[in-house]
Amino acid sequence: MLQPEPSAGLGGQWPGLLLVLLALPGMAWAEMPPPQLQEEATLPTALSRKESFLLLSLHNRLRSQVHPAAANMQRMDWSETLARWAQARAALCGTLPLSPAAAQEVGWNVQLLPAGSVPFAHVVGLWFSEGQQYNHAAAECALNTTCAHYTQLVWATSSQLGCGRHRCSGAQAGMEAFVCAYSPGGNWEVNGKTIAPYREGAWCSLCTASVSGCFKAWDHAGGLCEVPRNPCRVSCRNHGLLNVSTCLCHCPPGYTGRYCQVRCSVQCVHGRFREEECSCVCDLGYEGARCATKVHFPFHACDLRIDGDCFMVSSEADTYYGAKMKCQGKGGALAQIRSQKAQDILAFYLGRLETTNEVTNSDFETRNFWIGLTYKTTKDAFRWTTGEQHSFTSFAFGQPDNQGFGNCVELQAAAAFNWNDQRCKTRNRYICQFGAFPSCFPFLSYPLALSRQRGHPHHRPREWPSTWGH
């Protein structure tokens, strides 16, 4: 049976290796920054590209199979510089050659076996099998056994690998040297005892900020920390281009959506195309998917009119976007309050709504009302549903305070129907606005509508203060 040779790794077996020891009461540990590897063109190389790839893949697969699971195990990449250094050491049949200062921060696994007896991959398997003698909880190897090859192979923070092999001659003729170099090295000691090679926990749960990605190949049992290939965690479809600064997809013509996943060919006749939703925002007085149908509303649908525009207060509660679609389906839009006059009238009207005005969805908040204003993170501003930036505001004291979370605007009853930014999924009542209506009755005739209950269009008007309208 082939027996592994003790590792010639870090931790006291390397001549000239300087460990920076820091002392606290009863404790010492070793610190060494990762090496800045430089290409050394004069060092030899022997492994083929295919064998290098297979050894790298094998290392990563074995590192993903440790037990217990590793929370901070990093994915390894191949380093040609480390491969040249490993080949140089293999050419000396394991003897440590004179090497650049950076090599002093490298960990080594060295094995001498009869030439031609096993392939390199089998040697790596031998190193990994030492883990059967390793107790991770106690961070120690079984008595009279060695685990140094295993602990270096699965050292969590070792992220670069290079290997080499060579058939020996002279006194060691008939032997073959297998060498792998790891950077940063491992097998660090505290008070003479090698520390655990990795942190136990769910795969990738303790990756650092610099290696916050989680790599998992088809043959991996668990994940390996890696430099995130896509820090936005966004994949643009249909040949869309990702802007890594904003983490937004720029879609090619004919596609829309957050990930360019929606094919879109809508042409708006009387409205504006809304790219985010691949839909039309119809002009007031038009409806339909292409805003091609003109809507003629009965005037009794208006709860009140302000400067020629018709405002209708819903009797039901819905989310912001549900309310928006319902207003649009009727040929209108969520109300746009563009002046103090409109704000004052709406606030007064909503404050005087009769409590007997029945509403559906009684389990939800029905005292607040959606208007057509939303916060656009890409614009860093509030915009009306038509895309225009607001010039008039009536936010309540301390509002808005939830940009990015409460992106939709409501008239808040508790704040005298001044504005509040709210989560769009909240179910509120809403106000639809319709424009371009004939002035069949003057503005001051709307107190009749103020007192009208839904379902009772001929309800007798209440008495209003004689000063109203002056």
Coordinates of C-alpha atoms in Angstrom, one line a residue:
M1 CA 0.0 0.0 0.0
L2 CA 1.2 3.5 -0.9
Q3 CA 2.0 5.6 2.2
P4 CA 1.8 9.4 2.0
E5 CA 5.0 11.3 2.8
P6 CA 4.7 13.9 5.6
S7 CA 4.0 17.4 4.1
A8 CA 6.8 19.8 3.7
G9 CA 4.4 22.7 4.3
L10 CA 4.4 25.8 6.4
G11 CA 4.7 25.6 10.2
G12 CA 8.3 25.0 10.9
Q13 CA 9.6 22.7 8.2
W14 CA 10.7 25.4 5.9
P15 CA 14.2 26.9 6.2
G16 CA 14.2 30.6 6.3
L17 CA 10.5 31.0 6.8
L18 CA 9.7 33.9 9.0
L19 CA 6.4 33.6 11.0
V20 CA 5.1 36.8 12.4
L21 CA 4.0 35.8 15.9
L22 CA 1.7 38.0 17.9
A23 CA 1.2 37.3 21.5
L24 CA -1.8 37.7 23.8
P25 CA -2.0 36.1 27.2
G26 CA -1.8 32.3 26.6
M27 CA -2.1 32.6 22.8
A28 CA 0.0 33.2 19.7
W29 CA -0.8 32.9 16.1
A30 CA 0.8 33.4 12.7
E31 CA -0.1 36.0 10.1
M32 CA 1.2 36.3 6.6
P33 CA -0.2 38.4 3.8
P34 CA -1.1 36.8 0.4
P35 CA 2.0 36.8 -1.9
Q36 CA 2.2 39.1 -4.9
L37 CA 3.1 36.4 -7.4
Q38 CA 5.3 37.5 -10.3
E39 CA 5.8 35.5 -13.5
E40 CA 9.2 33.9 -13.6
A41 CA 9.9 33.0 -17.2
T42 CA 13.0 31.1 -16.4
L43 CA 11.3 28.4 -14.3
P44 CA 10.4 25.2 -16.1
T45 CA 6.9 23.8 -16.7
A46 CA 5.9 20.2 -17.5
L47 CA 2.2 19.5 -17.0
S48 CA 0.0 19.8 -20.1
R49 CA -2.9 22.2 -20.2
K50 CA -5.3 19.3 -19.9
E51 CA -3.6 17.8 -16.9
S52 CA -3.4 21.2 -15.2
F53 CA -7.2 21.7 -15.7
L54 CA -8.0 18.2 -14.4
L55 CA -5.9 18.8 -11.2
L56 CA -7.5 22.1 -10.6
S57 CA -11.0 20.7 -11.1
L58 CA -10.1 17.8 -8.8
H59 CA -8.9 20.2 -6.1
N60 CA -12.1 22.2 -6.2
R61 CA -14.3 19.1 -6.3
L62 CA -12.6 17.7 -3.2
R63 CA -12.7 21.0 -1.4
S64 CA -16.5 21.0 -2.0
Q65 CA -16.8 17.6 -0.4
V66 CA -15.2 18.1 3.0
H67 CA -17.1 17.0 6.1
P68 CA -18.3 18.8 8.1
A69 CA -19.3 21.3 5.4
A70 CA -17.1 24.4 5.0
A71 CA -18.6 27.9 5.3
N72 CA -15.6 29.8 3.9
M73 CA -13.9 27.4 1.5
Q74 CA -12.6 29.4 -1.5
R75 CA -12.5 28.3 -5.1
M76 CA -9.0 27.7 -6.5
D77 CA -7.6 29.2 -9.7
W78 CA -4.6 27.9 -11.6
S79 CA -1.4 29.9 -11.3
E80 CA 1.4 29.4 -13.9
T81 CA 3.9 31.0 -11.6
L82 CA 3.1 28.5 -8.8
A83 CA 3.2 25.7 -11.4
R84 CA 6.7 26.7 -12.4
W85 CA 7.8 26.8 -8.8
A86 CA 6.3 23.4 -8.2
Q87 CA 8.0 22.0 -11.3
A88 CA 11.3 23.4 -10.1
R89 CA 10.9 21.7 -6.8
A90 CA 9.8 18.4 -8.4
A91 CA 12.9 18.5 -10.6
L92 CA 15.0 18.4 -7.4
C93 CA 12.8 15.4 -6.2
G94 CA 11.2 17.4 -3.4
T95 CA 14.2 19.3 -2.1
L96 CA 13.3 22.9 -1.5
P97 CA 15.2 25.1 -4.1
L98 CA 16.3 28.6 -3.7
S99 CA 13.3 30.6 -4.7
P100 CA 12.0 34.2 -4.8
A101 CA 11.0 35.8 -1.5
A102 CA 7.3 35.5 -2.4
A103 CA 7.6 31.7 -2.4
Q104 CA 8.2 31.8 1.3
E105 CA 4.5 32.5 1.7
V106 CA 3.5 29.4 -0.3
G107 CA 2.3 26.1 1.1
W108 CA 3.6 22.8 -0.3
N109 CA 2.4 19.2 -0.7
V110 CA 5.2 16.9 -1.8
Q111 CA 5.0 13.2 -2.5
L112 CA 7.7 10.6 -3.7
L113 CA 6.3 7.4 -5.2
P114 CA 7.6 4.7 -7.5
A115 CA 7.8 6.1 -11.0
G116 CA 4.8 5.3 -13.2
S117 CA 2.9 3.6 -10.3
V118 CA 0.0 6.1 -10.1
P119 CA -1.3 9.1 -12.0
F120 CA -1.1 12.6 -10.4
A121 CA -4.9 12.6 -9.7
H122 CA -4.5 9.5 -7.6
V123 CA -1.8 11.2 -5.5
V124 CA -4.2 14.1 -4.8
G125 CA -6.7 11.5 -3.7
L126 CA -4.2 10.1 -1.3
W127 CA -3.7 13.5 0.2
F128 CA -7.4 14.0 0.6
S129 CA -7.9 10.5 2.2
E130 CA -5.7 11.7 5.1
G131 CA -8.9 13.6 6.1
Q132 CA -10.3 10.3 7.4
Q133 CA -7.8 10.6 10.3
Y134 CA -8.5 14.3 10.9
N135 CA -10.9 15.5 13.7
H136 CA -12.2 18.9 12.6
A137 CA -13.8 19.7 15.9
A138 CA -10.5 19.1 17.8
A139 CA -8.4 20.4 14.9
E140 CA -6.0 17.5 15.2
C141 CA -4.9 14.4 13.5
A142 CA -5.1 10.8 14.9
L143 CA -2.1 9.7 16.9
N144 CA 0.9 8.5 14.8
T145 CA -0.7 9.7 11.5
T146 CA -0.2 12.7 9.3
C147 CA -2.9 15.0 7.9
A148 CA -0.7 17.8 6.7
H149 CA -1.3 17.1 3.0
Y150 CA -5.1 17.1 3.7
T151 CA -5.2 20.3 5.7
Q152 CA -3.2 22.1 3.1
L153 CA -5.4 20.8 0.3
V154 CA -8.6 22.0 2.1
W155 CA -7.1 25.2 3.6
A156 CA -10.0 27.5 3.1
T157 CA -8.1 30.7 2.2
S158 CA -5.7 29.1 -0.3
S159 CA -7.0 30.3 -3.6
Q160 CA -4.2 29.7 -6.1
L161 CA -2.7 26.4 -7.2
G162 CA 0.2 25.2 -9.3
C163 CA 1.6 21.6 -9.6
G164 CA 4.5 19.8 -11.2
R165 CA 6.0 16.3 -11.4
H166 CA 9.4 14.8 -12.3
R167 CA 11.1 11.4 -12.6
C168 CA 14.1 11.4 -10.3
S169 CA 17.6 10.2 -11.1
G170 CA 20.8 9.5 -9.2
A171 CA 20.3 8.2 -5.7
Q172 CA 16.5 8.5 -6.1
A173 CA 16.3 6.8 -9.5
G174 CA 13.1 5.0 -10.0
M175 CA 11.1 7.5 -7.9
E176 CA 8.7 10.2 -9.1
A177 CA 8.2 13.5 -7.4
F178 CA 4.7 15.0 -7.2
V179 CA 4.5 18.6 -6.0
C180 CA 1.7 21.1 -5.6
A181 CA 2.1 24.7 -4.4
Y182 CA -0.7 26.7 -2.8
S183 CA -1.1 30.4 -2.2
P184 CA -1.7 31.8 0.3
G185 CA -0.2 28.9 2.2
G186 CA -1.8 27.0 5.1
N187 CA -1.0 24.8 8.1
W188 CA -0.5 27.7 10.5
E189 CA 0.1 26.9 14.1
V190 CA -1.0 28.4 17.4
N191 CA 1.0 27.3 20.4
G192 CA 2.5 24.5 18.4
K193 CA -0.8 23.1 17.2
T194 CA -2.1 23.5 13.7
I195 CA -5.3 25.4 13.5
A196 CA -8.4 24.1 11.7
P197 CA -8.2 24.6 7.9
Y198 CA -11.7 26.0 7.5
R199 CA -14.8 27.2 9.3
E200 CA -17.6 24.8 9.8
G201 CA -21.1 25.9 8.5
A202 CA -23.4 26.1 5.6
W203 CA -21.6 26.3 2.3
C204 CA -20.7 29.9 1.3
S205 CA -22.3 31.3 4.5
L206 CA -19.0 32.9 5.7
C207 CA -17.6 34.2 2.4
T208 CA -15.8 37.5 2.7
A209 CA -16.9 40.7 0.8
S210 CA -14.1 40.2 -1.8
V211 CA -15.2 36.6 -2.6
S212 CA -18.9 36.9 -2.0
G213 CA -19.9 34.8 -5.0
C214 CA -20.7 31.1 -4.5
F215 CA -19.4 28.7 -7.1
K216 CA -21.0 25.2 -7.5
A217 CA -20.2 23.0 -10.4
W218 CA -22.4 20.0 -11.4
D219 CA -20.0 17.6 -9.6
H220 CA -19.7 19.6 -6.4
A221 CA -21.3 18.6 -3.2
G222 CA -21.2 22.1 -1.8
G223 CA -20.3 25.7 -2.9
L224 CA -17.0 27.5 -2.9
C225 CA -16.5 31.2 -2.3
E226 CA -15.3 33.1 -5.4
V227 CA -14.9 36.6 -6.7
P228 CA -18.4 37.4 -7.9
R229 CA -18.5 37.3 -11.7
N230 CA -21.7 39.3 -11.6
P231 CA -21.8 41.6 -8.5
C232 CA -25.3 42.7 -9.4
R233 CA -26.7 39.1 -9.4
V234 CA -28.5 40.1 -12.6
S235 CA -28.6 38.3 -15.9
C236 CA -30.0 40.3 -18.9
R237 CA -31.8 38.1 -21.4
N238 CA -32.3 38.5 -25.2
H239 CA -28.9 40.1 -25.6
G240 CA -29.5 42.9 -23.1
L241 CA -26.5 44.7 -21.7
L242 CA -25.9 45.0 -18.0
N243 CA -24.8 48.3 -16.5
V244 CA -22.8 47.1 -13.5
S245 CA -22.8 50.7 -12.1
T246 CA -26.6 50.8 -11.8
C247 CA -27.3 47.0 -12.0
L248 CA -29.9 47.8 -14.7
C249 CA -30.4 46.0 -18.1
H250 CA -30.3 48.1 -21.3
C251 CA -32.7 46.2 -23.5
P252 CA -32.5 45.9 -27.3
P253 CA -35.4 47.2 -29.4
G254 CA -38.5 45.0 -29.0
Y255 CA -37.8 43.9 -25.5
T256 CA -38.5 45.3 -22.1
G257 CA -38.7 44.3 -18.4
R258 CA -36.2 44.3 -15.6
Y259 CA -34.2 41.4 -17.3
C260 CA -35.3 42.2 -21.0
Q261 CA -37.5 39.1 -20.7
V262 CA -40.6 40.6 -22.2
R263 CA -41.1 40.9 -26.0
C264 CA -42.9 44.1 -26.7
S265 CA -44.3 45.7 -29.8
V266 CA -47.0 48.0 -28.4
Q267 CA -47.7 51.2 -30.3
C268 CA -49.7 53.8 -28.3
V269 CA -52.1 55.8 -30.4
H270 CA -53.2 58.3 -27.7
G271 CA -50.7 57.8 -24.9
R272 CA -47.1 57.2 -23.9
F273 CA -45.3 53.9 -24.0
R274 CA -44.2 52.7 -20.6
E275 CA -41.1 50.6 -21.1
E276 CA -40.9 49.1 -17.7
E277 CA -44.3 47.5 -18.0
C278 CA -44.5 47.1 -21.8
S279 CA -47.8 48.9 -21.8
C280 CA -49.4 52.2 -22.7
V281 CA -50.2 55.1 -20.3
C282 CA -53.3 56.5 -22.0
D283 CA -54.0 60.2 -22.4
L284 CA -57.0 61.3 -20.4
G285 CA -60.2 60.3 -22.2
Y286 CA -58.8 57.2 -23.9
E287 CA -58.6 53.6 -23.0
G288 CA -57.6 50.2 -24.4
A289 CA -54.2 48.4 -24.8
R290 CA -53.2 50.8 -27.5
C291 CA -55.1 53.8 -26.1
A292 CA -57.1 54.0 -29.3
T293 CA -60.6 54.0 -27.9
K294 CA -62.2 57.3 -26.8
V295 CA -64.2 57.1 -23.6
H296 CA -67.4 59.0 -23.0
F297 CA -68.3 59.0 -19.4
P298 CA -71.7 59.8 -17.8
F299 CA -71.3 62.9 -15.8
H300 CA -72.8 61.3 -12.7
A301 CA -69.6 59.2 -12.4
C302 CA -67.8 62.3 -11.3
D303 CA -67.7 62.9 -7.5
L304 CA -66.4 66.4 -8.1
R305 CA -65.0 68.5 -10.9
I306 CA -62.0 70.9 -10.6
D307 CA -61.2 73.2 -13.4
G308 CA -62.9 71.0 -16.0
D309 CA -61.4 67.7 -14.8
C310 CA -63.6 65.0 -13.4
F311 CA -62.4 63.2 -10.2
M312 CA -64.0 59.9 -9.1
V313 CA -63.3 58.4 -5.6
S314 CA -63.3 54.6 -5.6
S315 CA -65.4 52.5 -3.3
E316 CA -62.9 49.7 -3.2
A317 CA -59.4 49.2 -2.0
D318 CA -56.5 48.0 -4.2
T319 CA -52.7 48.1 -4.5
Y320 CA -51.2 51.1 -6.3
Y321 CA -50.7 49.3 -9.6
G322 CA -54.1 47.6 -9.4
A323 CA -55.7 51.0 -8.8
K324 CA -53.7 52.5 -11.7
M325 CA -54.8 49.8 -14.1
K326 CA -58.5 50.2 -13.0
C327 CA -58.4 54.0 -13.6
Q328 CA -56.7 53.4 -17.0
G329 CA -59.3 50.8 -17.9
K330 CA -62.0 53.4 -17.5
G331 CA -60.1 55.9 -19.7
G332 CA -58.6 57.9 -16.9
A333 CA -55.6 58.0 -14.7
L334 CA -54.7 58.1 -11.0
A335 CA -55.3 61.7 -9.9
Q336 CA -52.5 64.2 -10.5
I337 CA -52.6 67.1 -8.1
R338 CA -50.7 70.0 -9.6
S339 CA -51.9 73.0 -7.5
Q340 CA -52.7 74.0 -4.0
K341 CA -56.2 74.7 -5.2
A342 CA -56.8 71.1 -6.3
Q343 CA -55.1 69.8 -3.1
D344 CA -57.3 71.9 -0.8
I345 CA -60.5 70.9 -2.6
L346 CA -59.7 67.2 -2.6
A347 CA -58.6 67.3 1.1
F348 CA -61.8 69.1 2.1
Y349 CA -64.0 66.7 0.1
L350 CA -62.3 63.5 1.4
G351 CA -62.5 64.9 5.0
R352 CA -66.3 65.3 4.6
L353 CA -67.1 61.9 3.0
E354 CA -70.0 60.4 4.9
T355 CA -69.2 57.4 7.1
T356 CA -72.1 55.6 5.5
N357 CA -70.4 55.6 2.2
E358 CA -69.9 51.9 2.0
V359 CA -66.7 50.4 0.7
T360 CA -65.6 46.9 -0.2
N361 CA -62.5 45.2 1.2
S362 CA -63.5 46.3 4.7
D363 CA -60.5 44.4 6.2
F364 CA -58.1 46.9 4.6
E365 CA -57.3 50.5 5.3
T366 CA -59.8 52.5 3.3
R367 CA -59.3 56.0 4.7
N368 CA -56.2 56.7 2.6
F369 CA -56.2 57.2 -1.2
W370 CA -53.7 56.6 -3.9
I371 CA -52.8 59.4 -6.4
G372 CA -50.7 59.0 -9.5
L373 CA -47.3 59.8 -8.1
T374 CA -44.4 57.4 -7.7
Y375 CA -40.7 57.6 -6.7
K376 CA -38.4 56.6 -9.6
T377 CA -35.0 55.3 -8.3
T378 CA -33.4 55.7 -11.7
K379 CA -34.5 59.4 -11.7
D380 CA -34.0 59.9 -8.0
A381 CA -37.3 61.9 -8.0
F382 CA -41.1 61.5 -7.8
R383 CA -42.9 61.4 -11.1
W384 CA -46.5 61.4 -12.2
T385 CA -47.8 58.4 -14.2
T386 CA -47.4 60.5 -17.4
G387 CA -43.6 60.6 -16.7
E388 CA -43.6 64.3 -15.8
Q389 CA -41.8 65.5 -12.7
H390 CA -44.0 67.2 -10.1
S391 CA -43.7 70.9 -9.6
F392 CA -46.2 71.1 -6.7
T393 CA -46.0 69.0 -3.5
S394 CA -48.0 68.7 -0.4
F395 CA -46.1 66.1 1.6
A396 CA -47.0 65.8 5.3
F397 CA -44.5 66.8 7.9
G398 CA -41.4 64.5 7.9
Q399 CA -42.4 63.0 4.5
P400 CA -41.3 61.5 2.2
D401 CA -39.2 59.2 4.3
N402 CA -39.2 55.9 2.6
Q403 CA -37.7 56.4 -0.9
G404 CA -36.7 53.0 -2.2
F405 CA -39.3 51.2 0.0
G406 CA -42.4 53.3 -0.1
N407 CA -42.3 54.3 -3.7
C408 CA -46.0 55.2 -4.2
V409 CA -47.8 58.3 -2.8
E410 CA -51.1 58.3 -0.9
L411 CA -53.3 61.0 0.5
Q412 CA -53.1 60.2 4.2
A413 CA -56.2 60.7 6.4
A414 CA -54.2 61.0 9.6
A415 CA -52.2 63.9 8.0
A416 CA -55.2 65.9 6.8
F417 CA -54.9 64.2 3.4
N418 CA -51.4 65.6 2.8
W419 CA -49.1 63.2 1.0
N420 CA -47.2 60.2 2.3
D421 CA -44.9 57.8 0.5
Q422 CA -46.2 54.3 1.1
R423 CA -45.4 50.7 -0.1
C424 CA -47.1 50.1 -3.4
K425 CA -48.5 46.8 -2.2
T426 CA -50.6 48.5 0.4
R427 CA -54.3 48.3 -0.4
N428 CA -55.9 51.8 -0.4
R429 CA -58.9 53.4 -2.0
Y430 CA -57.9 55.6 -4.9
I431 CA -58.9 58.6 -7.0
C432 CA -59.3 58.5 -10.7
Q433 CA -59.1 61.6 -12.9
F434 CA -60.7 62.2 -16.3
G435 CA -60.1 65.2 -18.5
A436 CA -61.5 67.0 -21.5
F437 CA -65.1 67.0 -20.4
P438 CA -67.8 69.5 -21.5
S439 CA -68.6 72.1 -18.9
C440 CA -72.2 71.1 -18.5
F441 CA -72.3 72.5 -15.0
P442 CA -70.3 75.0 -13.1
F443 CA -67.6 74.2 -10.6
L444 CA -69.5 75.3 -7.6
S445 CA -72.3 72.8 -8.4
Y446 CA -70.2 69.9 -7.0
P447 CA -71.6 70.0 -3.4
L448 CA -74.3 67.7 -4.7
A449 CA -71.7 65.1 -5.4
L450 CA -70.1 65.7 -2.1
S451 CA -73.2 64.4 -0.3
R452 CA -74.0 61.6 -2.7
Q453 CA -73.5 58.1 -1.4
R454 CA -72.5 55.4 -3.8
G455 CA -75.6 53.5 -4.7
H456 CA -77.8 56.6 -3.8
P457 CA -77.3 59.1 -6.7
H458 CA -80.3 61.1 -5.7
H459 CA -79.4 61.5 -2.1
R460 CA -80.6 64.8 -0.8
P461 CA -77.7 67.4 -0.6
R462 CA -76.6 68.5 2.8
E463 CA -76.3 72.0 3.9
W464 CA -72.9 73.6 3.3
P465 CA -71.4 76.7 5.0
S466 CA -72.5 79.9 3.3
T467 CA -68.9 81.0 3.0
W468 CA -67.9 78.0 0.9
G469 CA -66.7 79.1 -2.6
H470 CA -66.1 82.7 -1.6

